[in-house]
Amino acid sequence: MNFCHYKKHTLKLLMTLIALSSFVVSSCKKDNTNDVAQNYVDFYLYLNEPSNIALNAVGGWLYVNQGTKGIIVYRRAQNEFTALERNCTYDPTASCATVQVVSGITAIDSCCTSRFSIYDGSIINGPATQPLYQYSTTFDGNALRVYN
C-alpha cells in the first residue's frame, strides 16, 4: 500500500467518524419543547360580567372552555393575570391529562399526579418536566384579553 492511498483511506475514515459522532451527539440532546397541541386562542373576559366574578379579587381563578383542554385564568395582582393551558405536559395525548385546581395556587393532573403552580405554570413536582403552556394576556382595567 503506498503512502497516498493510506493517507486517502485514513482521511475517509476520519471524516466518517466525525459525521457519525456528530449524529450521535445531536440525537442525545434532550428535547425541551412543550408537546402540548396549541389551538388558536383569542378571546376577552369582561370582569363586570357575573360569570367572571371570581377574577375580581387578586388570587381568584376560573376555568374557561378554550384552548386544547381548557384554560385556567388566575389573577396574580391588581393588573396581572396568568392564563394556562389545562393540558398536562407529561403525557398530553392521554385523555385524562387535564389539570384541576385543588387548593390555593396548586393544580394537579390526576392522571400522572404532576403538580403545577397556577401563579405561573411552573412545576411543583413531576413527573412532568415542562411547565404548563402559558397564553399571553393584556388587561385594560375591565376587559382581559387571552391569546396566543
Tab-separated table of C-alpha atoms in Angstrom:
chain	number	residue	atom	x	y	z
A	1	MET	CA	0.000	0.000	0.000
A	2	ASN	CA	1.538	3.317	-0.975
A	3	PHE	CA	1.550	6.384	1.252
A	4	CYS	CA	-1.036	8.377	-0.801
A	5	HIS	CA	-3.530	5.531	-0.731
A	6	TYR	CA	-3.047	5.134	3.055
A	7	LYS	CA	-3.498	8.886	3.579
A	8	LYS	CA	-6.690	8.951	1.465
A	9	HIS	CA	-8.122	5.921	3.312
A	10	THR	CA	-7.320	7.463	6.726
A	11	LEU	CA	-8.932	10.761	5.735
A	12	LYS	CA	-12.145	8.969	4.626
A	13	LEU	CA	-12.250	7.038	7.880
A	14	LEU	CA	-11.704	10.202	9.915
A	15	MET	CA	-14.486	12.076	8.076
A	16	THR	CA	-16.875	9.146	8.606
A	17	LEU	CA	-16.087	9.069	12.330
A	18	ILE	CA	-16.651	12.827	12.654
A	19	ALA	CA	-20.005	12.616	10.861
A	20	LEU	CA	-21.085	9.639	12.945
A	21	SER	CA	-20.074	11.245	16.244
A	22	SER	CA	-21.938	14.478	15.437
A	23	PHE	CA	-25.057	12.423	14.671
A	24	VAL	CA	-24.779	10.549	17.977
A	25	VAL	CA	-24.259	13.765	19.967
A	26	SER	CA	-27.207	15.539	18.325
A	27	SER	CA	-29.521	12.569	18.862
A	28	CYS	CA	-28.705	12.526	22.585
A	29	LYS	CA	-29.867	16.082	23.234
A	30	LYS	CA	-32.990	16.291	25.360
A	31	ASP	CA	-35.980	17.772	23.607
A	32	ASN	CA	-37.137	20.693	25.753
A	33	THR	CA	-40.097	21.643	23.621
A	34	ASN	CA	-43.566	21.595	25.040
A	35	ASP	CA	-45.517	18.949	23.090
A	36	VAL	CA	-48.967	20.194	24.076
A	37	ALA	CA	-51.018	20.860	20.947
A	38	GLN	CA	-51.888	24.533	20.646
A	39	ASN	CA	-55.248	25.620	19.321
A	40	TYR	CA	-55.780	29.196	18.197
A	41	VAL	CA	-56.912	31.243	21.191
A	42	ASP	CA	-58.077	34.866	21.195
A	43	PHE	CA	-60.923	35.862	23.499
A	44	TYR	CA	-61.953	38.525	26.009
A	45	LEU	CA	-63.257	38.175	29.553
A	46	TYR	CA	-65.149	41.178	30.891
A	47	LEU	CA	-64.680	41.383	34.646
A	48	ASN	CA	-68.033	43.131	35.167
A	49	GLU	CA	-69.922	40.039	33.929
A	50	PRO	CA	-71.313	37.772	36.687
A	51	SER	CA	-69.689	34.662	35.164
A	52	ASN	CA	-66.248	36.230	35.704
A	53	ILE	CA	-66.766	37.491	39.274
A	54	ALA	CA	-64.047	35.139	40.598
A	55	LEU	CA	-61.464	37.290	38.805
A	56	ASN	CA	-62.445	40.498	40.614
A	57	ALA	CA	-60.153	39.703	43.550
A	58	VAL	CA	-56.407	39.035	43.499
A	59	GLY	CA	-55.963	35.275	43.896
A	60	GLY	CA	-59.213	34.493	42.088
A	61	TRP	CA	-59.303	32.000	39.246
A	62	LEU	CA	-61.722	30.342	36.848
A	63	TYR	CA	-61.838	27.757	34.081
A	64	VAL	CA	-62.550	28.835	30.511
A	65	ASN	CA	-63.601	26.377	27.786
A	66	GLN	CA	-60.978	27.428	25.247
A	67	GLY	CA	-57.606	26.070	24.155
A	68	THR	CA	-56.884	22.356	23.964
A	69	LYS	CA	-58.368	21.060	27.238
A	70	GLY	CA	-59.458	24.337	28.767
A	71	ILE	CA	-57.663	27.312	30.300
A	72	ILE	CA	-57.127	28.352	33.911
A	73	VAL	CA	-57.214	32.138	34.275
A	74	TYR	CA	-55.666	33.385	37.524
A	75	ARG	CA	-55.446	36.949	38.866
A	76	ARG	CA	-51.885	37.394	40.166
A	77	ALA	CA	-52.081	41.084	41.069
A	78	GLN	CA	-54.383	44.058	40.507
A	79	ASN	CA	-53.342	44.351	36.848
A	80	GLU	CA	-51.667	40.968	36.237
A	81	PHE	CA	-53.247	37.737	35.042
A	82	THR	CA	-51.958	34.310	34.080
A	83	ALA	CA	-53.734	32.099	31.542
A	84	LEU	CA	-52.587	28.472	31.500
A	85	GLU	CA	-53.475	25.534	29.287
A	86	ARG	CA	-55.041	22.766	31.389
A	87	ASN	CA	-53.488	20.011	29.254
A	88	CYS	CA	-50.748	18.357	31.346
A	89	THR	CA	-47.313	18.440	29.727
A	90	TYR	CA	-46.227	14.996	30.950
A	91	ASP	CA	-48.362	12.952	28.543
A	92	PRO	CA	-50.524	15.493	26.721
A	93	THR	CA	-52.194	12.892	24.497
A	94	ALA	CA	-53.651	10.957	27.446
A	95	SER	CA	-57.396	11.526	27.691
A	96	CYS	CA	-57.103	12.155	31.443
A	97	ALA	CA	-54.221	14.674	31.141
A	98	THR	CA	-56.207	17.663	32.416
A	99	VAL	CA	-55.073	19.650	35.449
A	100	GLN	CA	-57.539	20.718	38.131
A	101	VAL	CA	-57.034	23.452	40.720
A	102	VAL	CA	-57.017	21.649	44.078
A	103	SER	CA	-56.070	24.330	46.612
A	104	GLY	CA	-54.639	27.823	46.748
A	105	ILE	CA	-52.488	28.140	43.671
A	106	THR	CA	-51.859	24.419	43.125
A	107	ALA	CA	-53.208	22.411	40.209
A	108	ILE	CA	-52.784	18.655	39.836
A	109	ASP	CA	-53.113	16.191	36.981
A	110	SER	CA	-54.935	13.194	38.460
A	111	CYS	CA	-53.561	11.006	35.659
A	112	CYS	CA	-49.805	11.347	36.365
A	113	THR	CA	-50.043	13.299	39.682
A	114	SER	CA	-47.839	16.154	38.452
A	115	ARG	CA	-48.444	19.374	40.405
A	116	PHE	CA	-48.187	22.877	38.965
A	117	SER	CA	-48.439	26.430	40.275
A	118	ILE	CA	-51.268	28.399	38.674
A	119	TYR	CA	-49.317	31.558	39.510
A	120	ASP	CA	-47.000	30.928	36.548
A	121	GLY	CA	-47.490	27.319	35.376
A	122	SER	CA	-44.232	26.118	36.929
A	123	ILE	CA	-43.792	22.531	38.089
A	124	ILE	CA	-44.120	21.920	41.823
A	125	ASN	CA	-43.338	18.230	41.396
A	126	GLY	CA	-43.314	15.781	38.489
A	127	PRO	CA	-43.102	13.504	36.674
A	128	ALA	CA	-43.793	16.414	34.268
A	129	THR	CA	-40.595	18.150	33.132
A	130	GLN	CA	-42.197	21.086	31.297
A	131	PRO	CA	-44.356	23.861	32.794
A	132	LEU	CA	-47.943	24.353	31.689
A	133	TYR	CA	-48.312	26.302	28.448
A	134	GLN	CA	-48.900	29.980	29.221
A	135	TYR	CA	-51.055	32.146	26.965
A	136	SER	CA	-50.460	35.875	26.565
A	137	THR	CA	-52.760	38.299	28.373
A	138	THR	CA	-53.491	42.027	28.282
A	139	PHE	CA	-55.774	43.907	30.662
A	140	ASP	CA	-57.283	47.380	30.216
A	141	GLY	CA	-58.959	47.680	33.615
A	142	ASN	CA	-62.202	45.987	32.532
A	143	ALA	CA	-61.514	43.537	29.712
A	144	LEU	CA	-58.924	40.766	29.866
A	145	ARG	CA	-57.682	39.501	26.517
A	146	VAL	CA	-56.234	35.967	26.373
A	147	TYR	CA	-54.438	34.963	23.172
A	148	ASN	CA	-51.530	33.138	21.568
